[in-house]
């Protein structure tokens, strides 16, 4: 079609953004497949043969059908439901990003990271925004794309920076709810020298967490579920340094996912995610974090 319109191989190749010799070879291959000559050409001119003229309307029709097929597929994908689960964080513009791409159903069950990851693996949901470890992804044949990251801070009695080695991390006895956090906290303590304190009172969030800070009289590392909880006036947020711990949020999907709607949501949410903080020097991530290879991250 491009050659028939331009009647010039050079201009047609430029329009198609391919090399002239490649276009010439493709036309020759097409002529061999059809068993007819489509163009008469010499050094000065290119013209359609009688067969080329006769076939041209059908080529127009085929291209129009292909365009309509793409439009129809896009419309079907936009109507196809995609189920997404999350833990406690999701982008504020989540629904805006996928508008016109797919019908995104955000699952109302706010569940722990390891549970949401398992639900993607068994097909209960299509995608999840959660914390993930590379080993778990490999075990369940999942893949993860970086969505965001939280810099974790400590809660103490004064606002000054605190070295990671001087921080306390709480490990909860409720492993059903806190398996992911317990794994993260334990590895952080082992890597930095922070002290582990085990709790059995559900004191990893809320008022009970702040009571632990007051009782211990030590800065305690805040976990991602407690990030938005207002700090009481008698306590203060303290930046953790040397290193600075980050918790990453991944968009997890099945590795063999082929549904166009799901792939479209993946692209809409994860493509083009810029710097999220873990690129800076002095950042700590768990060794098995799937995004640990990004510049600046340490283990």
Coordinates of C-alpha atoms in Angstrom, one line a residue:
X1 CA 0.0 0.0 0.0
X2 CA 2.8 2.4 0.9
X3 CA 4.7 1.7 -2.4
X4 CA 1.4 1.9 -4.4
X5 CA 0.7 5.3 -2.8
X6 CA 4.1 6.8 -3.2
X7 CA 5.2 5.0 -6.4
X8 CA 8.7 5.5 -5.0
X9 CA 10.6 3.0 -2.9
X10 CA 12.7 5.6 -1.1
X11 CA 9.7 7.7 0.0
X12 CA 7.7 4.5 0.9
X13 CA 10.6 3.2 3.0
X14 CA 10.9 6.5 4.8
X15 CA 7.2 6.5 5.5
X16 CA 7.4 3.0 6.9
X17 CA 10.6 3.8 8.8
X18 CA 12.5 0.9 7.3
X19 CA 15.5 0.6 5.1
X20 CA 14.9 0.8 1.3
X21 CA 16.6 -2.5 0.5
X22 CA 14.5 -4.2 3.2
X23 CA 11.3 -2.9 1.6
X24 CA 12.4 -4.0 -1.8
X25 CA 13.0 -7.5 -0.5
X26 CA 9.7 -7.6 1.2
X27 CA 7.9 -6.6 -2.0
X28 CA 9.7 -9.3 -3.9
X29 CA 8.8 -11.9 -1.2
X30 CA 5.1 -10.8 -1.4
X31 CA 5.2 -11.1 -5.2
X32 CA 6.6 -14.7 -4.8
X33 CA 3.9 -15.6 -2.3
X34 CA 1.1 -14.3 -4.5
X35 CA 2.6 -15.6 -7.7
X36 CA 2.1 -12.3 -9.5
X37 CA 4.2 -9.2 -10.2
X38 CA 2.7 -6.1 -8.4
X39 CA 5.0 -3.4 -9.7
X40 CA 7.0 -2.5 -12.8
X41 CA 10.1 -0.7 -11.8
X42 CA 13.3 0.6 -13.2
X43 CA 15.8 3.2 -12.1
X44 CA 13.5 6.1 -12.9
X45 CA 10.0 5.0 -12.1
X46 CA 7.7 2.6 -10.3
X47 CA 4.2 1.8 -11.6
X48 CA 1.5 -0.7 -10.6
X49 CA 1.0 -3.7 -12.9
X50 CA -2.4 -4.7 -14.0
X51 CA -2.5 -7.3 -11.3
X52 CA -1.3 -4.8 -8.7
X53 CA -4.2 -2.4 -9.8
X54 CA -6.7 -5.3 -9.5
X55 CA -5.6 -6.3 -6.0
X56 CA -5.3 -2.8 -4.6
X57 CA -9.0 -2.5 -3.5
X58 CA -8.7 -5.8 -1.6
X59 CA -5.6 -4.5 0.1
X60 CA -7.5 -1.4 1.2
X61 CA -10.2 -3.7 2.6
X62 CA -7.8 -5.9 4.5
X63 CA -6.1 -3.0 6.2
X64 CA -9.4 -1.5 7.1
X65 CA -10.4 -4.9 8.7
X66 CA -7.2 -5.0 10.6
X67 CA -7.7 -1.5 12.0
X68 CA -11.3 -2.4 13.0
X69 CA -10.0 -5.6 14.6
X70 CA -7.6 -3.6 16.8
X71 CA -10.4 -1.1 17.7
X72 CA -12.7 -3.9 18.7
X73 CA -10.1 -5.7 20.7
X74 CA -9.3 -2.5 22.5
X75 CA -13.0 -2.0 23.3
X76 CA -13.3 -5.5 24.7
X77 CA -10.2 -5.1 26.8
X78 CA -11.6 -1.8 28.2
X79 CA -14.8 -3.6 29.3
X80 CA -13.0 -6.7 30.7
X81 CA -12.8 -6.7 34.5
X82 CA -9.4 -6.8 36.2
X83 CA -9.3 -7.6 39.9
X84 CA -6.6 -5.9 42.0
X85 CA -5.9 -6.4 45.7
X86 CA -3.7 -4.3 47.9
X87 CA -2.4 -4.1 51.5
X88 CA -2.6 -0.6 52.8
X89 CA -1.1 1.6 50.1
X90 CA -2.2 2.3 46.5
X91 CA -1.6 5.4 44.3
X92 CA -4.1 8.1 44.8
X93 CA -4.7 8.3 41.1
X94 CA -5.1 4.5 40.7
X95 CA -8.4 4.6 38.9
X96 CA -7.6 7.6 36.8
X97 CA -4.5 5.8 35.4
X98 CA -6.5 2.9 34.1
X99 CA -9.6 4.8 32.9
X100 CA -10.4 3.7 29.3
X101 CA -8.0 0.8 29.6
X102 CA -10.0 -1.8 31.6
X103 CA -12.7 -2.1 34.3
X104 CA -10.5 -2.2 37.4
X105 CA -12.2 -3.8 40.4
X106 CA -10.3 -3.0 43.6
X107 CA -10.8 -5.8 46.0
X108 CA -12.3 -4.6 49.3
X109 CA -10.3 -7.2 51.3
X110 CA -7.3 -5.4 52.7
X111 CA -5.0 -8.3 53.4
X112 CA -1.3 -8.9 54.2
X113 CA 1.3 -8.9 51.5
X114 CA 2.0 -12.7 51.6
X115 CA -1.8 -13.4 51.4
X116 CA -2.3 -11.1 48.4
X117 CA 0.7 -12.6 46.7
X118 CA -0.8 -16.1 47.1
X119 CA -4.2 -14.9 45.8
X120 CA -2.6 -13.7 42.6
X121 CA -0.8 -17.1 42.3
X122 CA -4.1 -19.1 42.7
X123 CA -6.1 -16.8 40.4
X124 CA -8.4 -15.3 43.1
X125 CA -7.2 -11.8 41.9
X126 CA -5.3 -10.7 38.8
X127 CA -2.9 -8.2 40.4
X128 CA -1.8 -7.1 43.8
X129 CA 0.1 -4.1 45.2
X130 CA 2.2 -5.6 48.0
X131 CA 5.6 -6.3 49.3
X132 CA 7.3 -9.2 47.7
X133 CA 10.5 -11.3 47.9
X134 CA 12.2 -12.7 44.9
X135 CA 12.1 -16.2 46.2
X136 CA 8.3 -16.1 46.7
X137 CA 7.9 -14.7 43.2
X138 CA 10.0 -17.5 41.7
X139 CA 8.2 -20.2 43.7
X140 CA 4.7 -19.1 42.5
X141 CA 5.8 -18.1 38.9
X142 CA 5.0 -14.4 39.5
X143 CA 6.7 -11.2 38.5
X144 CA 6.9 -7.8 40.2
X145 CA 7.1 -4.3 38.9
X146 CA 8.1 -1.4 41.1
X147 CA 5.2 0.8 42.1
X148 CA 6.5 2.9 44.9
X149 CA 8.4 2.9 48.2
X150 CA 8.1 4.1 51.8
X151 CA 11.1 5.4 53.7
X152 CA 10.6 3.9 57.2
X153 CA 11.2 6.2 60.1
X154 CA 11.4 5.6 63.9
X155 CA 9.2 6.9 66.6
X156 CA 11.0 8.3 69.7
X157 CA 11.0 11.1 72.2
X158 CA 13.0 13.6 70.2
X159 CA 13.1 14.5 66.4
X160 CA 16.9 14.0 65.8
X161 CA 18.2 11.5 63.3
X162 CA 19.0 8.0 64.7
X163 CA 21.5 5.5 63.4
X164 CA 19.9 2.2 62.3
X165 CA 22.0 0.3 64.9
X166 CA 20.3 2.2 67.7
X167 CA 16.7 1.4 66.6
X168 CA 14.3 -1.2 68.1
X169 CA 12.2 -3.4 65.7
X170 CA 9.1 -5.1 66.8
X171 CA 8.4 -8.7 65.7
X172 CA 4.8 -9.7 66.2
X173 CA 3.7 -13.1 67.4
X174 CA 0.7 -13.0 65.0
X175 CA 2.5 -14.5 62.0
X176 CA -0.8 -14.8 60.0
X177 CA -1.0 -11.0 59.8
X178 CA 2.6 -10.0 60.1
X179 CA 4.7 -12.6 58.3
X180 CA 6.0 -10.1 55.7
X181 CA 6.9 -7.5 58.3
X182 CA 8.5 -10.0 60.6
X183 CA 10.7 -11.2 57.8
X184 CA 11.7 -7.6 56.9
X185 CA 12.3 -6.5 60.5
X186 CA 14.4 -9.6 61.3
X187 CA 16.6 -9.1 58.3
X188 CA 17.0 -5.4 59.0
X189 CA 18.1 -6.1 62.6
X190 CA 20.6 -8.8 61.4
X191 CA 22.0 -6.4 58.8
X192 CA 22.3 -3.3 61.0
X193 CA 22.6 -4.4 64.6
X194 CA 19.1 -3.1 65.5
X195 CA 17.5 -4.8 68.5
X196 CA 14.5 -7.1 68.1
X197 CA 11.7 -7.0 70.6
X198 CA 9.0 -9.6 70.3
X199 CA 5.4 -8.6 71.0
X200 CA 2.2 -10.6 71.6
X201 CA -0.3 -7.8 72.2
X202 CA -0.9 -6.7 68.6
X203 CA 1.3 -3.7 69.3
X204 CA 2.7 -3.3 65.9
X205 CA 0.3 -0.5 65.0
X206 CA -1.9 2.2 66.6
X207 CA -2.0 3.2 70.3
X208 CA -0.3 -0.1 71.4
X209 CA 2.7 0.7 69.2
X210 CA 3.2 4.1 70.8
X211 CA 2.8 2.5 74.2
X212 CA 5.8 0.3 73.3
X213 CA 7.8 3.3 72.4
X214 CA 7.1 4.9 75.8
X215 CA 7.8 1.7 77.7
X216 CA 11.1 0.9 75.9
X217 CA 12.3 4.5 75.9
X218 CA 14.1 3.8 72.7
X219 CA 13.3 4.8 69.1
X220 CA 11.2 2.1 67.5
X221 CA 11.1 1.5 63.7
X222 CA 7.6 2.3 62.3
X223 CA 6.1 -0.3 59.9
X224 CA 4.3 0.5 56.6
X225 CA 0.8 -0.1 58.1
X226 CA 1.5 2.6 60.7
X227 CA 2.9 5.3 58.3
X228 CA -0.2 7.5 58.2
X229 CA -1.1 7.2 61.9
X230 CA -0.8 10.6 63.6
X231 CA 2.1 10.8 66.0
X232 CA 1.1 11.7 69.6
X233 CA 2.3 15.1 70.8
X234 CA 4.7 13.5 73.4
X235 CA 6.5 11.6 70.7
X236 CA 8.3 12.5 67.4
X237 CA 9.3 11.0 64.1
X238 CA 13.0 10.3 63.8
X239 CA 14.8 9.8 60.5
X240 CA 16.7 6.5 60.4
X241 CA 20.2 6.8 58.9
X242 CA 23.3 4.7 58.2
X243 CA 21.5 3.1 56.4
X244 CA 18.0 4.4 55.6
X245 CA 15.4 1.5 55.5
X246 CA 12.9 1.5 52.6
X247 CA 9.9 -0.7 52.1
X248 CA 9.1 -1.3 48.4
X249 CA 5.6 -1.7 46.9
X250 CA 5.4 -4.1 43.9
X251 CA 2.7 -4.6 41.3
X252 CA 2.6 -8.4 41.2
X253 CA 1.1 -10.5 38.3
X254 CA 1.3 -14.0 37.0
X255 CA 4.4 -14.5 34.8
X256 CA 2.3 -16.3 32.1
X257 CA -0.4 -13.6 32.1
X258 CA -1.7 -13.1 28.6
X259 CA -5.1 -11.3 29.0
X260 CA -4.9 -8.0 27.1
X261 CA -6.8 -6.2 29.8
X262 CA -4.4 -7.3 32.6
X263 CA -1.4 -6.5 30.5
X264 CA -2.9 -3.0 29.7
X265 CA -3.4 -2.3 33.4
X266 CA 0.2 -3.4 34.2
X267 CA 1.5 -1.0 31.6
X268 CA -0.8 1.9 32.7
X269 CA 0.2 1.5 36.4
X270 CA 3.9 0.5 36.3
X271 CA 5.4 1.9 33.0
X272 CA 7.1 5.1 33.5
X273 CA 7.4 4.9 37.3
X274 CA 10.1 7.4 38.2
X275 CA 12.4 7.7 41.1
X276 CA 10.9 6.5 44.4
X277 CA 13.7 7.1 46.8
X278 CA 15.6 3.8 46.7
X279 CA 18.0 5.2 44.1
X280 CA 19.8 7.4 46.7
X281 CA 23.0 6.4 48.4
X282 CA 22.8 4.9 51.8
X283 CA 19.5 3.1 51.3
X284 CA 18.8 -0.3 52.8
X285 CA 16.7 -3.0 51.2
X286 CA 16.4 -6.7 52.1
X287 CA 18.7 -8.9 50.1
X288 CA 15.8 -10.7 48.5
X289 CA 13.9 -7.6 47.5
X290 CA 13.2 -7.9 43.7
X291 CA 14.2 -4.2 43.2
X292 CA 17.5 -4.3 45.1
X293 CA 19.4 -3.9 41.9
X294 CA 18.3 -0.3 41.3
X295 CA 21.1 2.2 41.7
X296 CA 21.9 3.2 45.2
X297 CA 20.2 0.3 47.0
X298 CA 22.3 -1.6 49.6
X299 CA 21.7 -4.9 51.4

